[in-house]
Amino acid sequence: MRFEINANNIVAPISKNITYVPTLQPESNCQHHQCTMMLPRAPYLTLSRRLVWSKGPLISKSAMPNLGVFSVSSNWSAAYSTPKAEMSKTPDESYMNEVAKKVLSCSSTKTPFVVTPVDRTKRTEKPGAKSWMSKDELRKIAHPYWVLTKPRLTALVMLSSICSYALSPCTVTLPELLFLTVGTTLASGAANAINMGREPEFDGKMTRTMARPVVRGLVSPANAFRYAAVSGTLGVSLLYFGVNPTVAALGGLNIILYSWIYTSLKRRHIINTWVGALVGAIPPLMGWAASSSLAHPGAWVLAGLLYAWQFPHFNALSHNVREEYHKAGYKMAAYENPTLNARVGFRYALLMFPLCFGLSYYEVCDWVFPFDSALLNGWLAFWAYKFWWQQKQNYAKGSPTAEGMQLANIYAKKMFWGSVWHLPGILVLAMLHKKGQWDRFLDFGGNKDRLQPA
């Protein structure tokens, strides 16, 4: 904090900047922790919050009026860089007035450092004014909106759309891929933002969701809806003009299906899980429709793969937070009908085998893919079976035991994490085994049998 000085006293603070300048080495008989001086920038002094003298009176409050947020306490003292012979003086008010007079008439011959006068022409800017916000402030504002999009879920949606686009039999182009990726990401983020904006009072009752930005008040529901409107409109527009109207229509349908129909059903009936699975099946259709016709059965087999995957994934997740779902008022099979929840997860895990076979049967992938994918499908089905069997035993004779539920919880977690790695693995394998993918390298002549555009 700098104070304007005249020949009689210290007037008032004129800047919020604090300048700390190390001083001359103190004499051996100077009792203090660390000497700090006030740098004289004629006609200013810089007040430093250091203990200079351990003995002697402090500068009086009358000598430093209008200190604002700073207070004169036992931690505040000040000194002027005077010759060593004068350092033994006590910094009382009269002494500080003498210091002020010296500052006003200082010259390079009387001070051991360069004196830089303040340029008053640069004081036109208001105190605290900023030309632009800092990176930290910008990050603080933008991060809650980033969380609104559910980045990990959106990344999974985007991945399924891109993989489906790559698996389609027709030629792919980089601009079309770019529009598909950005448009799908924005549309998915819009649906997630609406979902969060509609459920803050319910999300606040669950440990898994209580840290969401709308629950914490970082983003209001109205701003979440505004953000979703901008993101959704931009995303669907990019899909319409950059890809084709079919993909744009599917993107808009998915926003409505997830943010309004699925979200509304969550508190009414357990069928919400089946409706929510449709949301996961649409992105593969979007990717396929970007370059090929949806009349090809391979598109629907791929969509069925994503639809079936939702059940072992979500049913395992909902099992371990079933009490919180119930507390928040959500109707989930994991709480309403635990055995059905486990049985459905196991059934759809088994369905992954014929669906992967279907991709080869309809010439989307080669015939090695069903065997490679069987390893991942078998791993998922194994934990789904363990979970289903344990839940069947738990509820066969009424209420489950604590030991039985502990085992079911362990198997559910195994199935959940198995599903997390299962889907990316299946999609990557499918792209590696795409029909004719390696024919040009191995010279098998497979390109002659490639599917032609519809």
Short mmCIF file of C-alpha atoms in Angstrom, two decimals:
data_model
loop_
_atom_site.label_atom_id
_atom_site.label_comp_id
_atom_site.label_asym_id
_atom_site.label_seq_id
_atom_site.Cartn_x
_atom_site.Cartn_y
_atom_site.Cartn_z
CA MET A 1 0.00 0.00 0.00
CA ARG A 2 1.57 3.35 -1.00
CA PHE A 3 0.93 6.61 0.82
CA GLU A 4 1.28 10.13 -0.52
CA ILE A 5 3.62 12.24 1.55
CA ASN A 6 4.02 15.96 2.09
CA ALA A 7 6.41 17.84 4.30
CA ASN A 8 4.23 17.42 7.41
CA ASN A 9 2.55 14.04 7.40
CA ILE A 10 1.47 10.95 5.52
CA VAL A 11 -1.81 11.62 3.80
CA ALA A 12 -3.75 8.68 2.34
CA PRO A 13 -3.29 5.47 0.37
CA ILE A 14 -3.36 6.04 -3.37
CA SER A 15 -2.61 2.58 -4.71
CA LYS A 16 -3.23 -0.99 -3.66
CA ASN A 17 0.23 -2.20 -4.74
CA ILE A 18 2.62 -3.32 -2.02
CA THR A 19 6.35 -3.19 -2.67
CA TYR A 20 8.72 -5.21 -0.48
CA VAL A 21 12.36 -4.22 -0.76
CA PRO A 22 15.18 -5.85 1.20
CA THR A 23 17.20 -3.37 3.24
CA LEU A 24 20.76 -2.85 4.24
CA GLN A 25 22.18 -5.42 6.60
CA PRO A 26 21.32 -4.42 10.18
CA GLU A 27 23.95 -3.63 12.73
CA SER A 28 24.75 -6.25 15.32
CA ASN A 29 22.98 -4.30 18.08
CA CYS A 30 19.79 -3.86 16.02
CA GLN A 31 17.22 -6.14 17.71
CA HIS A 32 14.74 -7.28 15.08
CA HIS A 33 13.88 -10.31 12.97
CA GLN A 34 14.46 -8.87 9.50
CA CYS A 35 14.97 -5.27 8.53
CA THR A 36 12.65 -4.02 5.82
CA MET A 37 12.64 -0.49 4.50
CA MET A 38 10.16 1.74 2.79
CA LEU A 39 11.29 2.40 -0.76
CA PRO A 40 11.09 6.15 -1.42
CA ARG A 41 9.59 6.76 -4.81
CA ALA A 42 9.25 10.50 -4.57
CA PRO A 43 6.74 11.48 -3.39
CA TYR A 44 5.67 8.04 -2.15
CA LEU A 45 6.63 5.54 0.48
CA THR A 46 5.91 1.81 0.53
CA LEU A 47 4.63 0.35 3.76
CA SER A 48 6.03 -3.07 4.57
CA ARG A 49 4.47 -5.53 6.99
CA ARG A 50 7.58 -6.63 8.82
CA LEU A 51 8.78 -6.14 12.37
CA VAL A 52 11.72 -3.76 12.09
CA TRP A 53 12.36 -2.73 15.69
CA SER A 54 11.52 -5.05 18.52
CA LYS A 55 11.53 -2.11 20.93
CA GLY A 56 10.19 1.38 20.72
CA PRO A 57 6.76 2.87 19.96
CA LEU A 58 5.00 2.17 16.68
CA ILE A 59 3.95 4.74 14.14
CA SER A 60 0.77 6.31 15.41
CA LYS A 61 -2.54 5.85 13.61
CA SER A 62 -2.79 9.60 13.09
CA ALA A 63 0.35 9.44 10.98
CA MET A 64 -1.25 6.88 8.66
CA PRO A 65 -4.97 7.66 8.23
CA ASN A 66 -7.38 5.81 5.93
CA LEU A 67 -5.53 2.53 5.97
CA GLY A 68 -8.51 0.64 4.57
CA VAL A 69 -8.14 -3.09 5.14
CA PHE A 70 -4.77 -2.62 6.84
CA SER A 71 -4.67 -1.92 10.54
CA VAL A 72 -1.90 -0.54 12.69
CA SER A 73 -1.03 -3.27 15.15
CA SER A 74 2.00 -4.71 16.88
CA ASN A 75 3.04 -6.33 13.61
CA TRP A 76 3.37 -3.01 11.78
CA SER A 77 6.46 -0.83 11.74
CA ALA A 78 8.28 1.12 9.10
CA ALA A 79 11.68 2.69 8.57
CA TYR A 80 13.42 4.78 5.98
CA SER A 81 16.74 3.64 4.58
CA THR A 82 18.94 6.05 6.40
CA PRO A 83 22.65 5.88 7.06
CA LYS A 84 23.63 3.22 9.53
CA ALA A 85 24.35 5.82 12.14
CA GLU A 86 20.68 6.83 12.20
CA MET A 87 19.25 3.29 12.36
CA SER A 88 19.27 3.29 16.14
CA LYS A 89 16.61 6.00 16.22
CA THR A 90 13.11 5.06 17.33
CA PRO A 91 10.53 5.44 14.53
CA ASP A 92 8.20 7.86 16.27
CA GLU A 93 5.95 10.39 14.50
CA SER A 94 8.49 13.21 14.46
CA TYR A 95 11.10 10.89 13.05
CA MET A 96 8.78 9.82 10.26
CA ASN A 97 8.12 13.47 9.41
CA GLU A 98 11.86 13.93 9.06
CA VAL A 99 11.93 10.91 6.80
CA ALA A 100 9.16 12.42 4.69
CA LYS A 101 11.09 15.66 4.26
CA LYS A 102 14.15 13.72 3.14
CA VAL A 103 12.10 11.77 0.65
CA LEU A 104 10.66 14.93 -0.86
CA SER A 105 14.11 16.35 -1.35
CA CYS A 106 16.00 13.16 -2.01
CA SER A 107 18.74 12.90 -4.60
CA SER A 108 20.97 10.13 -5.88
CA THR A 109 23.79 11.35 -3.65
CA LYS A 110 21.74 10.90 -0.47
CA THR A 111 20.15 7.52 -1.22
CA PRO A 112 21.91 4.19 -1.80
CA PHE A 113 19.52 3.18 -4.61
CA VAL A 114 17.91 4.59 -7.73
CA VAL A 115 14.78 6.64 -7.12
CA THR A 116 12.09 6.18 -9.78
CA PRO A 117 9.36 8.84 -9.74
CA VAL A 118 5.82 7.61 -10.31
CA ASP A 119 4.35 8.34 -13.73
CA ARG A 120 1.06 10.07 -12.93
CA THR A 121 -0.10 9.82 -16.54
CA LYS A 122 -0.70 6.11 -16.02
CA ARG A 123 -3.13 6.65 -13.15
CA THR A 124 -6.17 7.18 -15.37
CA GLU A 125 -7.27 3.55 -14.98
CA LYS A 126 -9.60 2.95 -12.08
CA PRO A 127 -8.20 0.92 -9.18
CA GLY A 128 -9.00 -2.75 -9.66
CA ALA A 129 -9.97 -2.38 -13.32
CA LYS A 130 -8.94 -5.27 -15.58
CA SER A 131 -8.73 -5.50 -19.31
CA TRP A 132 -9.69 -9.20 -19.25
CA MET A 133 -10.28 -11.93 -16.72
CA SER A 134 -7.43 -14.16 -15.65
CA LYS A 135 -7.09 -17.80 -16.62
CA ASP A 136 -8.10 -18.91 -13.14
CA GLU A 137 -11.26 -16.81 -13.26
CA LEU A 138 -12.11 -18.08 -16.73
CA ARG A 139 -11.55 -21.66 -15.61
CA LYS A 140 -13.73 -21.10 -12.55
CA ILE A 141 -16.59 -19.94 -14.76
CA ALA A 142 -16.19 -22.53 -17.53
CA HIS A 143 -15.55 -25.65 -15.45
CA PRO A 144 -19.12 -26.04 -14.07
CA TYR A 145 -20.49 -25.93 -17.62
CA TRP A 146 -17.95 -28.53 -18.66
CA VAL A 147 -19.17 -30.79 -15.83
CA LEU A 148 -22.76 -30.23 -16.98
CA THR A 149 -22.01 -32.21 -20.14
CA LYS A 150 -20.99 -35.34 -18.18
CA PRO A 151 -17.66 -35.56 -20.05
CA ARG A 152 -17.05 -39.30 -19.58
CA LEU A 153 -20.54 -40.28 -20.69
CA THR A 154 -20.34 -37.87 -23.62
CA ALA A 155 -16.97 -39.33 -24.63
CA LEU A 156 -18.50 -42.81 -24.67
CA VAL A 157 -21.39 -41.60 -26.85
CA MET A 158 -18.94 -39.92 -29.21
CA LEU A 159 -16.78 -43.06 -29.36
CA SER A 160 -19.72 -45.28 -30.31
CA SER A 161 -20.75 -42.84 -33.04
CA ILE A 162 -17.24 -42.60 -34.50
CA CYS A 163 -16.71 -46.37 -34.45
CA SER A 164 -20.02 -46.95 -36.20
CA TYR A 165 -19.05 -44.39 -38.83
CA ALA A 166 -15.74 -46.18 -39.35
CA LEU A 167 -17.47 -49.57 -39.61
CA SER A 168 -19.96 -48.42 -42.25
CA PRO A 169 -19.20 -49.90 -45.68
CA CYS A 170 -19.10 -46.63 -47.61
CA THR A 171 -16.22 -44.20 -47.94
CA VAL A 172 -15.55 -41.91 -44.99
CA THR A 173 -14.20 -38.36 -45.22
CA LEU A 174 -12.36 -36.26 -42.68
CA PRO A 175 -14.68 -33.18 -42.85
CA GLU A 176 -17.74 -35.38 -42.39
CA LEU A 177 -16.08 -37.16 -39.47
CA LEU A 178 -15.26 -33.81 -37.88
CA PHE A 179 -18.84 -32.53 -38.17
CA LEU A 180 -20.18 -35.83 -36.84
CA THR A 181 -17.84 -35.79 -33.84
CA VAL A 182 -18.44 -32.18 -32.81
CA GLY A 183 -22.17 -32.30 -33.51
CA THR A 184 -22.68 -35.51 -31.54
CA THR A 185 -20.63 -34.17 -28.63
CA LEU A 186 -22.64 -30.95 -28.43
CA ALA A 187 -25.97 -32.77 -28.71
CA SER A 188 -25.00 -35.24 -25.98
CA GLY A 189 -23.78 -32.42 -23.74
CA ALA A 190 -27.08 -30.58 -24.20
CA ALA A 191 -29.10 -33.63 -23.16
CA ASN A 192 -26.97 -34.10 -20.05
CA ALA A 193 -27.24 -30.42 -19.11
CA ILE A 194 -31.05 -30.54 -19.29
CA ASN A 195 -31.01 -33.70 -17.19
CA MET A 196 -28.99 -31.98 -14.45
CA GLY A 197 -31.09 -28.83 -14.63
CA ARG A 198 -34.27 -30.81 -14.00
CA GLU A 199 -33.09 -32.86 -11.01
CA PRO A 200 -31.03 -30.76 -8.57
CA GLU A 201 -33.29 -31.46 -5.59
CA PHE A 202 -33.06 -35.22 -6.22
CA ASP A 203 -29.38 -35.30 -7.15
CA GLY A 204 -28.62 -33.59 -3.84
CA LYS A 205 -29.85 -36.68 -1.98
CA MET A 206 -27.34 -39.01 -3.61
CA THR A 207 -23.63 -39.17 -2.83
CA ARG A 208 -22.84 -39.98 -6.46
CA THR A 209 -24.53 -36.83 -7.77
CA MET A 210 -24.50 -34.29 -4.94
CA ALA A 211 -21.33 -32.62 -6.29
CA ARG A 212 -22.95 -31.68 -9.59
CA PRO A 213 -22.77 -27.96 -10.42
CA VAL A 214 -26.52 -27.28 -10.30
CA VAL A 215 -26.80 -28.97 -6.89
CA ARG A 216 -23.91 -26.88 -5.54
CA GLY A 217 -25.37 -23.68 -6.94
CA LEU A 218 -22.49 -23.06 -9.33
CA VAL A 219 -24.96 -23.05 -12.23
CA SER A 220 -28.64 -22.20 -11.92
CA PRO A 221 -31.23 -24.47 -13.58
CA ALA A 222 -32.16 -21.60 -15.90
CA ASN A 223 -28.55 -21.18 -17.02
CA ALA A 224 -28.24 -24.94 -17.48
CA PHE A 225 -31.25 -24.84 -19.82
CA ARG A 226 -29.82 -21.85 -21.69
CA TYR A 227 -26.51 -23.62 -22.11
CA ALA A 228 -28.31 -26.75 -23.32
CA ALA A 229 -30.34 -24.72 -25.81
CA VAL A 230 -27.21 -23.19 -27.33
CA SER A 231 -25.25 -26.45 -27.30
CA GLY A 232 -28.13 -28.52 -28.67
CA THR A 233 -29.03 -26.05 -31.40
CA LEU A 234 -25.42 -25.76 -32.50
CA GLY A 235 -24.89 -29.52 -32.40
CA VAL A 236 -28.00 -30.40 -34.41
CA SER A 237 -27.20 -27.62 -36.91
CA LEU A 238 -23.69 -28.99 -37.46
CA LEU A 239 -25.13 -32.46 -38.00
CA TYR A 240 -27.72 -31.12 -40.44
CA PHE A 241 -25.45 -28.95 -42.58
CA GLY A 242 -22.20 -30.89 -42.14
CA VAL A 243 -23.49 -34.46 -42.33
CA ASN A 244 -27.12 -35.03 -43.40
CA PRO A 245 -30.71 -34.46 -42.17
CA THR A 246 -31.12 -38.07 -41.00
CA VAL A 247 -28.23 -37.79 -38.55
CA ALA A 248 -29.49 -34.40 -37.35
CA ALA A 249 -32.97 -35.84 -36.73
CA LEU A 250 -31.50 -38.73 -34.73
CA GLY A 251 -29.43 -36.28 -32.68
CA GLY A 252 -32.46 -34.13 -31.88
CA LEU A 253 -34.52 -37.22 -31.05
CA ASN A 254 -31.88 -38.41 -28.61
CA ILE A 255 -31.88 -35.08 -26.77
CA ILE A 256 -35.65 -35.31 -26.26
CA LEU A 257 -35.57 -39.01 -25.42
CA TYR A 258 -32.90 -38.65 -22.73
CA SER A 259 -33.58 -35.26 -21.18
CA TRP A 260 -37.39 -35.39 -21.10
CA ILE A 261 -38.81 -38.90 -21.54
CA TYR A 262 -36.15 -40.93 -19.72
CA THR A 263 -35.64 -38.32 -17.01
CA SER A 264 -39.39 -38.12 -16.35
CA LEU A 265 -39.79 -41.91 -16.18
CA LYS A 266 -37.01 -42.34 -13.60
CA ARG A 267 -39.39 -41.39 -10.78
CA ARG A 268 -42.38 -43.31 -12.13
CA HIS A 269 -41.52 -46.81 -13.32
CA ILE A 270 -38.59 -49.21 -13.62
CA ILE A 271 -39.13 -49.30 -17.39
CA ASN A 272 -36.99 -46.15 -17.49
CA THR A 273 -33.93 -48.40 -17.80
CA TRP A 274 -35.20 -49.90 -21.05
CA VAL A 275 -36.00 -46.43 -22.40
CA GLY A 276 -32.58 -45.17 -21.34
CA ALA A 277 -30.95 -48.06 -23.21
CA LEU A 278 -32.52 -46.74 -26.42
CA VAL A 279 -30.58 -43.52 -25.88
CA GLY A 280 -27.35 -45.50 -26.00
CA ALA A 281 -28.41 -47.33 -29.15
CA ILE A 282 -29.03 -44.18 -31.23
CA PRO A 283 -25.42 -42.85 -31.54
CA PRO A 284 -24.29 -45.94 -33.53
CA LEU A 285 -27.20 -45.33 -35.89
CA MET A 286 -26.05 -41.72 -36.25
CA GLY A 287 -22.53 -42.80 -37.13
CA TRP A 288 -23.73 -45.35 -39.65
CA ALA A 289 -26.27 -42.99 -41.24
CA ALA A 290 -23.53 -40.39 -41.74
CA SER A 291 -22.15 -42.34 -44.69
CA SER A 292 -24.42 -45.31 -45.38
CA SER A 293 -28.07 -46.31 -45.49
CA LEU A 294 -29.89 -47.46 -42.36
CA ALA A 295 -31.51 -50.14 -44.49
CA HIS A 296 -28.40 -52.26 -44.04
CA PRO A 297 -28.93 -54.78 -41.19
CA GLY A 298 -25.40 -54.20 -39.93
CA ALA A 299 -26.44 -50.79 -38.61
CA TRP A 300 -29.17 -52.32 -36.44
CA VAL A 301 -26.95 -55.12 -35.19
CA LEU A 302 -24.43 -52.53 -34.06
CA ALA A 303 -27.19 -50.50 -32.40
CA GLY A 304 -28.42 -53.69 -30.71
CA LEU A 305 -24.92 -54.27 -29.37
CA LEU A 306 -24.93 -50.87 -27.69
CA TYR A 307 -28.50 -51.40 -26.45
CA ALA A 308 -27.68 -54.74 -24.84
CA TRP A 309 -24.52 -53.42 -23.22
CA GLN A 310 -26.50 -50.85 -21.21
CA PHE A 311 -28.09 -53.49 -18.94
CA PRO A 312 -25.08 -55.26 -17.40
CA HIS A 313 -23.46 -51.85 -17.06
CA PHE A 314 -26.31 -49.90 -15.47
CA ASN A 315 -27.85 -52.76 -13.49
CA ALA A 316 -24.53 -53.35 -11.76
CA LEU A 317 -24.14 -49.63 -11.08
CA SER A 318 -27.66 -49.20 -9.71
CA HIS A 319 -27.31 -52.22 -7.41
CA ASN A 320 -24.55 -50.65 -5.35
CA VAL A 321 -26.40 -47.34 -4.96
CA ARG A 322 -29.93 -48.78 -4.75
CA GLU A 323 -30.62 -47.28 -1.33
CA GLU A 324 -29.66 -43.82 -2.54
CA TYR A 325 -31.85 -44.19 -5.62
CA HIS A 326 -34.76 -45.10 -3.38
CA LYS A 327 -34.04 -42.21 -1.03
CA ALA A 328 -34.07 -39.79 -3.97
CA GLY A 329 -37.38 -41.22 -5.18
CA TYR A 330 -36.13 -43.00 -8.30
CA LYS A 331 -37.81 -46.22 -9.41
CA MET A 332 -35.05 -48.69 -10.18
CA ALA A 333 -35.22 -52.45 -10.58
CA ALA A 334 -32.20 -52.80 -8.30
CA TYR A 335 -34.40 -51.75 -5.36
CA GLU A 336 -37.90 -52.62 -6.54
CA ASN A 337 -37.04 -56.10 -7.85
CA PRO A 338 -33.42 -57.12 -7.11
CA THR A 339 -33.64 -60.58 -8.70
CA LEU A 340 -35.08 -59.14 -11.93
CA ASN A 341 -32.29 -56.58 -11.98
CA ALA A 342 -29.61 -59.29 -11.80
CA ARG A 343 -31.41 -61.59 -14.24
CA VAL A 344 -31.80 -58.89 -16.89
CA GLY A 345 -28.12 -57.98 -16.62
CA PHE A 346 -27.11 -61.61 -17.15
CA ARG A 347 -29.48 -62.10 -20.10
CA TYR A 348 -28.19 -59.13 -22.02
CA ALA A 349 -24.59 -60.06 -21.25
CA LEU A 350 -25.26 -63.41 -22.98
CA LEU A 351 -26.88 -61.57 -25.90
CA MET A 352 -23.52 -60.03 -26.75
CA PHE A 353 -22.35 -63.34 -28.27
CA PRO A 354 -24.95 -63.59 -31.07
CA LEU A 355 -24.77 -59.85 -31.73
CA CYS A 356 -21.03 -60.04 -32.37
CA PHE A 357 -21.70 -63.04 -34.60
CA GLY A 358 -24.27 -60.94 -36.46
CA LEU A 359 -21.67 -58.31 -37.35
CA SER A 360 -19.69 -60.98 -39.16
CA TYR A 361 -22.78 -62.58 -40.67
CA TYR A 362 -23.85 -59.29 -42.25
CA GLU A 363 -20.32 -58.68 -43.52
CA VAL A 364 -19.50 -55.75 -41.31
CA CYS A 365 -16.58 -57.64 -39.71
CA ASP A 366 -14.55 -60.66 -40.75
CA TRP A 367 -15.10 -64.14 -39.33
CA VAL A 368 -12.28 -63.85 -36.83
CA PHE A 369 -14.17 -61.19 -34.88
CA PRO A 370 -16.69 -63.54 -33.17
CA PHE A 371 -13.82 -65.54 -31.70
CA ASP A 372 -11.78 -62.55 -30.53
CA SER A 373 -14.82 -60.82 -29.07
CA ALA A 374 -15.83 -64.03 -27.27
CA LEU A 375 -13.00 -63.43 -24.79
CA LEU A 376 -14.40 -60.06 -23.75
CA ASN A 377 -18.00 -61.26 -23.88
CA GLY A 378 -17.12 -64.29 -21.77
CA TRP A 379 -15.47 -62.13 -19.11
CA LEU A 380 -18.54 -59.90 -18.86
CA ALA A 381 -20.95 -62.85 -18.88
CA PHE A 382 -18.98 -64.62 -16.14
CA TRP A 383 -19.41 -61.79 -13.63
CA ALA A 384 -23.00 -61.22 -14.72
CA TYR A 385 -23.70 -64.88 -14.00
CA LYS A 386 -22.02 -64.71 -10.59
CA PHE A 387 -24.09 -61.65 -9.70
CA TRP A 388 -27.35 -63.21 -10.89
CA TRP A 389 -26.74 -66.52 -9.11
CA GLN A 390 -25.85 -64.82 -5.84
CA GLN A 391 -28.96 -62.63 -5.95
CA LYS A 392 -31.08 -65.68 -6.73
CA GLN A 393 -29.70 -67.40 -3.63
CA ASN A 394 -30.09 -64.28 -1.52
CA TYR A 395 -33.82 -63.91 -2.18
CA ALA A 396 -34.73 -67.60 -2.52
CA LYS A 397 -35.75 -67.86 1.13
CA GLY A 398 -36.87 -64.34 1.93
CA SER A 399 -34.55 -61.60 3.12
CA PRO A 400 -30.86 -61.92 2.20
CA THR A 401 -28.15 -62.32 4.79
CA ALA A 402 -25.43 -59.74 5.32
CA GLU A 403 -22.81 -62.15 3.98
CA GLY A 404 -24.88 -62.88 0.89
CA MET A 405 -25.40 -59.20 0.12
CA GLN A 406 -21.71 -58.54 0.58
CA LEU A 407 -20.94 -61.14 -2.08
CA ALA A 408 -23.59 -59.68 -4.39
CA ASN A 409 -22.05 -56.23 -3.98
CA ILE A 410 -18.63 -57.58 -4.89
CA TYR A 411 -19.94 -59.34 -8.00
CA ALA A 412 -21.87 -56.25 -9.05
CA LYS A 413 -18.72 -54.14 -8.85
CA LYS A 414 -16.82 -56.73 -10.88
CA MET A 415 -19.55 -56.72 -13.51
CA PHE A 416 -19.64 -52.91 -13.60
CA TRP A 417 -15.91 -52.49 -14.17
CA GLY A 418 -15.95 -55.37 -16.61
CA SER A 419 -18.57 -53.50 -18.65
CA VAL A 420 -16.54 -50.28 -18.53
CA TRP A 421 -13.65 -51.98 -20.33
CA HIS A 422 -15.82 -54.30 -22.39
CA LEU A 423 -17.45 -51.76 -24.70
CA PRO A 424 -14.30 -49.90 -25.83
CA GLY A 425 -12.60 -53.25 -26.33
CA ILE A 426 -15.43 -54.62 -28.49
CA LEU A 427 -15.58 -51.47 -30.63
CA VAL A 428 -11.83 -51.42 -31.20
CA LEU A 429 -11.85 -55.12 -32.11
CA ALA A 430 -14.71 -54.54 -34.53
CA MET A 431 -12.76 -51.81 -36.32
CA LEU A 432 -9.67 -54.00 -36.48
CA HIS A 433 -11.75 -56.81 -37.98
CA LYS A 434 -13.73 -54.66 -40.39
CA LYS A 435 -14.55 -56.55 -43.57
CA GLY A 436 -11.71 -56.07 -46.08
CA GLN A 437 -9.68 -53.99 -43.63
CA TRP A 438 -6.46 -55.95 -44.24
CA ASP A 439 -7.11 -57.23 -47.74
CA ARG A 440 -5.12 -54.52 -49.47
CA PHE A 441 -2.11 -55.34 -47.29
CA LEU A 442 -2.43 -59.12 -47.54
CA ASP A 443 -3.58 -59.05 -51.20
CA PHE A 444 -6.50 -61.38 -50.66
CA GLY A 445 -8.66 -59.60 -53.20
CA GLY A 446 -11.27 -58.85 -50.58
CA ASN A 447 -11.96 -55.36 -51.91
CA LYS A 448 -13.97 -56.81 -54.77
CA ASP A 449 -16.53 -58.07 -52.29
CA ARG A 450 -16.84 -54.83 -50.34
CA LEU A 451 -20.33 -53.52 -49.82
CA GLN A 452 -21.36 -50.79 -52.22
CA PRO A 453 -23.17 -47.60 -51.21
CA ALA A 454 -26.95 -47.94 -51.13
#
